[in-house]
GROMACS .gro file of C-alpha atoms in nm:
model
  301
    1MET     CA    1  -1.210  -1.689  -2.188
    2SER     CA    2  -0.881  -1.687  -2.123
    3LEU     CA    3  -0.570  -1.527  -2.322
    4GLY     CA    4  -0.328  -1.667  -2.095
    5ASN     CA    5  -0.094  -1.488  -1.811
    6PRO     CA    6  -0.066  -1.104  -1.828
    7PRO     CA    7   0.069  -0.898  -1.982
    8TRP     CA    8  -0.230  -0.878  -2.265
    9TYR     CA    9  -0.170  -0.628  -2.559
   10GLU     CA   10  -0.298  -0.521  -2.867
   11THR     CA   11  -0.032  -0.524  -3.172
   12ASP     CA   12  -0.064  -0.355  -3.469
   13GLU     CA   13   0.028  -0.491  -3.826
   14ASN     CA   14   0.399  -0.478  -3.782
   15GLY     CA   15   0.327  -0.671  -3.447
   16LYS     CA   16   0.424  -0.348  -3.229
   17ILE     CA   17   0.231  -0.330  -2.876
   18LYS     CA   18   0.003  -0.031  -2.894
   19VAL     CA   19   0.083   0.086  -2.544
   20LEU     CA   20  -0.265   0.318  -2.517
   21GLU     CA   21  -0.524   0.065  -2.627
   22VAL     CA   22  -0.706  -0.148  -2.387
   23PRO     CA   23  -0.640  -0.535  -2.462
   24ALA     CA   24  -0.952  -0.670  -2.664
   25GLY     CA   25  -0.927  -0.981  -2.445
   26LEU     CA   26  -1.017  -0.747  -2.142
   27LYS     CA   27  -1.257  -0.522  -2.307
   28PHE     CA   28  -1.467  -0.810  -2.404
   29HIS     CA   29  -1.430  -0.993  -2.072
   30PRO     CA   30  -1.741  -1.135  -1.988
   31GLU     CA   31  -1.776  -0.948  -1.627
   32VAL     CA   32  -1.641  -0.613  -1.758
   33LEU     CA   33  -1.915  -0.647  -2.024
   34SER     CA   34  -2.182  -0.759  -1.742
   35ARG     CA   35  -2.088  -0.484  -1.517
   36GLY     CA   36  -2.099  -0.228  -1.803
   37PHE     CA   37  -1.725  -0.093  -1.761
   38GLU     CA   38  -1.558   0.149  -1.996
   39LEU     CA   39  -1.204   0.129  -1.956
   40GLU     CA   40  -1.012   0.374  -1.987
   41PRO     CA   41  -0.729   0.352  -2.265
   42ALA     CA   42  -0.533   0.675  -2.240
   43SER     CA   43  -0.384   0.590  -1.894
   44PRO     CA   44  -0.335   0.210  -1.801
   45CYS     CA   45  -0.204   0.186  -1.426
   46LYS     CA   46  -0.005  -0.114  -1.515
   47ILE     CA   47   0.050  -0.188  -1.931
   48GLY     CA   48  -0.118  -0.501  -1.996
   49VAL     CA   49  -0.215  -0.594  -1.638
   50VAL     CA   50  -0.415  -0.313  -1.472
   51TYR     CA   51  -0.665  -0.081  -1.652
   52MET     CA   52  -0.882   0.185  -1.424
   53THR     CA   53  -1.289   0.279  -1.553
   54SER     CA   54  -1.378   0.566  -1.721
   55VAL     CA   55  -1.283   0.899  -1.546
   56ILE     CA   56  -1.602   1.085  -1.637
   57LYS     CA   57  -1.853   0.752  -1.469
   58GLU     CA   58  -1.835   0.709  -1.083
   59PRO     CA   59  -1.744   0.540  -0.900
   60LEU     CA   60  -1.390   0.463  -1.003
   61TYR     CA   61  -1.277   0.093  -1.041
   62HIS     CA   62  -0.935  -0.043  -1.122
   63ILE     CA   63  -0.928  -0.367  -1.306
   64LYS     CA   64  -0.632  -0.650  -1.276
   65ILE     CA   65  -0.568  -0.906  -1.533
   66LEU     CA   66  -0.446  -1.172  -1.286
   67GLY     CA   67  -0.181  -1.440  -1.312
   68THR     CA   68  -0.267  -1.776  -1.259
   69ASP     CA   69   0.116  -1.862  -1.179
   70SER     CA   70   0.115  -1.653  -0.844
   71GLU     CA   71  -0.068  -1.663  -0.551
   72GLU     CA   72  -0.233  -1.320  -0.546
   73ALA     CA   73  -0.561  -1.467  -0.595
   74ALA     CA   74  -0.541  -1.668  -0.276
   75VAL     CA   75  -0.387  -1.416  -0.105
   76PHE     CA   76  -0.657  -1.171  -0.203
   77GLN     CA   77  -0.950  -1.395  -0.116
   78ARG     CA   78  -0.788  -1.490   0.232
   79LEU     CA   79  -0.689  -1.163   0.354
   80SER     CA   80  -1.054  -1.049   0.239
   81ARG     CA   81  -1.208  -1.290   0.440
   82LEU     CA   82  -1.051  -1.213   0.781
   83ARG     CA   83  -1.225  -0.939   0.953
   84ASP     CA   84  -0.978  -0.794   1.179
   85PRO     CA   85  -0.961  -0.420   1.243
   86ARG     CA   86  -0.560  -0.420   1.165
   87ASN     CA   87  -0.655  -0.572   0.856
   88HIS     CA   88  -0.581  -0.316   0.549
   89THR     CA   89  -0.631  -0.538   0.261
   90ILE     CA   90  -0.790  -0.332  -0.004
   91PRO     CA   91  -1.210  -0.399  -0.073
   92GLY     CA   92  -1.273  -0.562  -0.405
   93GLU     CA   93  -1.397  -0.870  -0.547
   94LEU     CA   94  -1.242  -1.155  -0.766
   95THR     CA   95  -1.440  -1.286  -1.051
   96PRO     CA   96  -1.606  -1.625  -1.061
   97PRO     CA   97  -1.441  -1.899  -1.231
   98GLU     CA   98  -1.689  -1.911  -1.465
   99ALA     CA   99  -1.691  -1.561  -1.630
  100GLY     CA  100  -1.346  -1.660  -1.780
  101HIS     CA  101  -0.981  -1.568  -1.676
  102PRO     CA  102  -0.980  -1.425  -1.342
  103LEU     CA  103  -0.998  -1.046  -1.276
  104LEU     CA  104  -0.923  -0.883  -0.940
  105ILE     CA  105  -1.189  -0.553  -0.906
  106THR     CA  106  -1.115  -0.275  -0.684
  107PRO     CA  107  -1.192   0.064  -0.626
  108SER     CA  108  -0.956   0.366  -0.756
  109LEU     CA  109  -0.799   0.516  -0.425
  110SER     CA  110  -0.585   0.775  -0.393
  111HIS     CA  111  -0.192   0.808  -0.350
  112PHE     CA  112  -0.080   0.712   0.027
  113GLU     CA  113   0.106   1.072   0.065
  114SER     CA  114  -0.207   1.280  -0.047
  115LEU     CA  115  -0.374   1.173   0.314
  116VAL     CA  116  -0.065   1.270   0.452
  117GLY     CA  117  -0.020   1.644   0.323
  118PHE     CA  118   0.247   1.863   0.269
  119ASP     CA  119   0.396   2.039   0.558
  120ALA     CA  120   0.130   1.828   0.763
  121PRO     CA  121   0.159   1.820   1.113
  122LEU     CA  122   0.397   1.523   1.259
  123SER     CA  123   0.103   1.361   1.428
  124ARG     CA  124  -0.050   1.310   1.078
  125ALA     CA  125   0.200   1.146   0.906
  126LEU     CA  126   0.288   0.882   1.192
  127ASP     CA  127  -0.065   0.775   1.188
  128MET     CA  128  -0.046   0.710   0.822
  129PHE     CA  129   0.251   0.520   0.914
  130LEU     CA  130   0.100   0.348   1.231
  131GLN     CA  131  -0.162   0.225   0.959
  132LEU     CA  132   0.088   0.089   0.744
  133VAL     CA  133   0.308  -0.094   0.984
  134GLU     CA  134  -0.029  -0.268   1.135
  135GLY     CA  135  -0.157  -0.357   0.828
  136VAL     CA  136   0.213  -0.560   0.768
  137GLU     CA  137   0.187  -0.727   1.132
  138PHE     CA  138  -0.160  -0.838   1.042
  139MET     CA  139  -0.030  -1.017   0.736
  140HIS     CA  140   0.275  -1.151   0.928
  141SER     CA  141   0.057  -1.225   1.210
  142SER     CA  142  -0.147  -1.451   0.944
  143GLN     CA  143   0.205  -1.553   0.790
  144ILE     CA  144   0.153  -1.413   0.459
  145VAL     CA  145   0.411  -1.178   0.291
  146HIS     CA  146   0.359  -0.903   0.112
  147MET     CA  147   0.684  -0.861  -0.059
  148ASP     CA  148   0.647  -0.548  -0.242
  149ILE     CA  149   0.545  -0.312  -0.013
  150CYS     CA  150   0.610   0.011  -0.211
  151THR     CA  151   0.447   0.380  -0.257
  152SER     CA  152   0.250   0.261  -0.546
  153ASN     CA  153   0.100  -0.012  -0.372
  154VAL     CA  154  -0.032   0.132  -0.083
  155VAL     CA  155  -0.314   0.357  -0.140
  156ALA     CA  156  -0.526   0.570   0.105
  157ALA     CA  157  -0.918   0.669   0.028
  158ASN     CA  158  -1.020   1.034   0.057
  159ARG     CA  159  -1.320   1.189   0.208
  160ASP     CA  160  -1.438   1.363  -0.123
  161ILE     CA  161  -1.435   1.049  -0.367
  162VAL     CA  162  -1.709   0.847  -0.417
  163GLN     CA  163  -1.665   0.489  -0.302
  164PRO     CA  164  -1.830   0.153  -0.448
  165TYR     CA  165  -1.760  -0.055  -0.129
  166PRO     CA  166  -1.869   0.040   0.184
  167ASP     CA  167  -1.572  -0.099   0.369
  168VAL     CA  168  -1.375   0.157   0.230
  169LYS     CA  169  -1.333   0.411   0.532
  170PRO     CA  170  -1.201   0.795   0.462
  171GLY     CA  171  -0.889   0.818   0.567
  172ARG     CA  172  -0.746   0.480   0.587
  173ALA     CA  173  -0.413   0.318   0.416
  174TYR     CA  174  -0.477   0.000   0.214
  175PHE     CA  175  -0.224  -0.219   0.046
  176ILE     CA  176  -0.275  -0.319  -0.322
  177ASP     CA  177  -0.083  -0.575  -0.566
  178PHE     CA  178  -0.045  -0.910  -0.409
  179GLY     CA  179   0.128  -1.019  -0.720
  180SER     CA  180   0.439  -1.094  -0.558
  181SER     CA  181   0.262  -1.217  -0.220
  182LEU     CA  182   0.360  -1.540  -0.033
  183GLN     CA  183   0.213  -1.770   0.246
  184LEU     CA  184   0.466  -1.946   0.438
  185ALA     CA  185   0.453  -2.221   0.655
  186LEU     CA  186   0.686  -2.035   0.967
  187GLY     CA  187   0.585  -1.725   1.098
  188PRO     CA  188   0.847  -1.451   1.166
  189GLY     CA  189   1.101  -1.509   1.401
  190GLN     CA  190   1.181  -1.904   1.222
  191GLN     CA  191   1.137  -1.815   0.854
  192HIS     CA  192   1.509  -1.820   0.657
  193ALA     CA  193   1.598  -1.575   0.396
  194ILE     CA  194   1.450  -1.660   0.008
  195THR     CA  195   1.524  -1.550  -0.319
  196LEU     CA  196   1.303  -1.203  -0.349
  197PRO     CA  197   1.052  -1.247  -0.657
  198PRO     CA  198   1.033  -0.929  -0.865
  199SER     CA  199   0.977  -0.626  -0.646
  200GLN     CA  200   1.009  -0.259  -0.697
  201TYR     CA  201   1.262  -0.211  -0.451
  202ALA     CA  202   1.491  -0.527  -0.491
  203LEU     CA  203   1.509  -0.404  -0.862
  204THR     CA  204   1.596  -0.054  -0.769
  205TYR     CA  205   1.857  -0.173  -0.507
  206ASN     CA  206   1.968  -0.503  -0.633
  207ILE     CA  207   1.883  -0.722  -0.368
  208THR     CA  208   1.802  -1.061  -0.445
  209TYR     CA  209   1.826  -1.239  -0.119
  210PHE     CA  210   1.628  -1.191   0.220
  211ASP     CA  211   1.422  -1.266   0.514
  212PRO     CA  212   1.045  -1.226   0.376
  213TYR     CA  213   0.934  -1.090   0.682
  214SER     CA  214   1.236  -0.852   0.762
  215TRP     CA  215   1.194  -0.734   0.368
  216ASP     CA  216   0.854  -0.621   0.421
  217VAL     CA  217   0.964  -0.420   0.760
  218TYR     CA  218   1.252  -0.298   0.514
  219CYS     CA  219   1.043  -0.211   0.211
  220ALA     CA  220   0.776  -0.047   0.478
  221ALA     CA  221   1.061   0.191   0.599
  222LEU     CA  222   1.160   0.301   0.216
  223THR     CA  223   0.783   0.375   0.168
  224MET     CA  224   0.783   0.577   0.453
  225GLU     CA  225   1.101   0.781   0.405
  226GLU     CA  226   1.004   0.818  -0.017
  227THR     CA  227   0.686   0.970   0.207
  228LEU     CA  228   0.885   1.178   0.418
  229MET     CA  229   1.089   1.357   0.169
  230LEU     CA  230   0.791   1.413  -0.052
  231CYS     CA  231   0.581   1.572   0.205
  232TYR     CA  232   0.835   1.765   0.395
  233ASN     CA  233   1.059   1.909   0.130
  234LYS     CA  234   1.308   1.670   0.166
  235LYS     CA  235   1.329   1.819   0.505
  236PRO     CA  236   1.153   1.491   0.700
  237PRO     CA  237   1.131   1.601   1.108
  238LEU     CA  238   1.389   1.435   1.316
  239ILE     CA  239   1.215   1.174   1.500
  240ALA     CA  240   1.019   1.044   1.212
  241GLN     CA  241   1.348   1.015   1.016
  242LEU     CA  242   1.482   0.852   1.320
  243TYR     CA  243   1.204   0.583   1.347
  244VAL     CA  244   1.285   0.516   1.007
  245ASN     CA  245   1.602   0.452   1.034
  246TRP     CA  246   1.585   0.228   1.315
  247LEU     CA  247   1.337   0.002   1.060
  248LYS     CA  248   1.574   0.022   0.786
  249GLY     CA  249   1.836  -0.134   1.029
  250LYS     CA  250   2.204  -0.203   0.885
  251GLU     CA  251   2.186  -0.486   0.659
  252ARG     CA  252   2.433  -0.773   0.684
  253GLY     CA  253   2.262  -1.010   0.451
  254CYS     CA  254   2.141  -1.212   0.676
  255MET     CA  255   2.126  -1.594   0.512
  256ALA     CA  256   1.930  -1.708   0.827
  257VAL     CA  257   1.635  -1.538   1.022
  258CYS     CA  258   1.729  -1.146   1.032
  259ARG     CA  259   1.802  -0.942   1.326
  260CYS     CA  260   1.879  -0.646   1.160
  261ARG     CA  261   1.575  -0.431   1.198
  262PRO     CA  262   1.242  -0.531   1.442
  263THR     CA  263   0.963  -0.704   1.357
  264ALA     CA  264   0.607  -0.566   1.235
  265ARG     CA  265   0.471  -0.631   1.548
  266ARG     CA  266   0.774  -0.446   1.771
  267ALA     CA  267   0.762  -0.210   1.508
  268HIS     CA  268   0.364  -0.141   1.570
  269GLN     CA  269   0.405  -0.089   1.936
  270ALA     CA  270   0.689   0.154   1.909
  271LEU     CA  271   0.548   0.366   1.641
  272ALA     CA  272   0.177   0.389   1.877
  273GLY     CA  273   0.412   0.513   2.179
  274ILE     CA  274   0.575   0.784   1.973
  275LEU     CA  275   0.250   0.897   1.813
  276TRP     CA  276   0.085   0.925   2.176
  277GLY     CA  277   0.397   1.157   2.267
  278VAL     CA  278   0.408   1.336   1.950
  279ARG     CA  279   0.033   1.397   1.988
  280ALA     CA  280   0.033   1.489   2.366
  281TRP     CA  281   0.313   1.729   2.242
  282GLU     CA  282   0.116   1.896   1.985
  283GLN     CA  283  -0.190   1.958   2.175
  284LEU     CA  284   0.044   2.120   2.468
  285LYS     CA  285   0.212   2.330   2.188
  286ASN     CA  286  -0.141   2.467   2.089
  287ALA     CA  287  -0.298   2.542   2.413
  288LEU     CA  288   0.069   2.732   2.501
  289TYR     CA  289  -0.024   2.908   2.217
  290SER     CA  290  -0.378   2.997   2.220
  291ILE     CA  291  -0.285   3.138   2.605
  292LYS     CA  292  -0.004   3.336   2.455
  293ALA     CA  293  -0.259   3.496   2.205
  294LEU     CA  294  -0.505   3.560   2.472
  295LEU     CA  295  -0.278   3.712   2.701
  296LYS     CA  296  -0.197   3.974   2.426
  297MET     CA  297  -0.579   4.070   2.345
  298PRO     CA  298  -0.664   4.437   2.452
  299LEU     CA  299  -0.854   4.466   2.774
  300ILE     CA  300  -1.208   4.535   2.719
  301PRO     CA  301  -1.295   4.838   2.918
   0.00000   0.00000   0.00000
């Protein structure tokens, strides 16, 4: 059974799209039926493409209708097979070819910023950012580019939610939505600019041409910046903002290999050093506060 590439819609007698109705092709997909999934019609994650299972039945899953004209299935399958601690690809599974149109089934995780928290210690935010650039570095080491890194496409596992896959680790960040991803013949520092596929930030900033590896780093920086603005009430810590600005670089519309910002590997190495320093400072500060509090305690007669 295949209805062609998404989006899939249900329409009324006048041809108007029923936005809040699960498309029949997905509702009655053999794999959905065999697993007993009940899909949530009122809150599609991406209308006509991604739907969530019923919120009253744990564990929760996201089910994505894949486009056969993209590299998403191939990229996800390849990344999922690579066992490496730097791999931040969301665990999940592709439906078998005999089941009909390909679907990608993944756990429903939390928003990335939810694990940073509001006004949290800087080390917590930097730790999540370190996971982000680590995952980008890993993809780039395999000559894979995500091409649509944004706050909507980076999620994190919450300790309080039942997870269907044992590989999901609480407190860990994961990349989702590889619909724009590409497998490249050349690695970082060799690949020239390409025409960008549709993506969140490309549309927002009206950018059409970019070194794909540099584009991932640029989008990771924008993702960090949005997270900082949200979690620190639009007043991000200076050291974090300086790091983000370094990653963003000064774009000059490079047509060849981009040198406007660091590679993911260099970004990862630099942030690891910054995080070490921030943790050391926070521990020292906490120790000084503890000593100060002890000195203020009244003497026991």
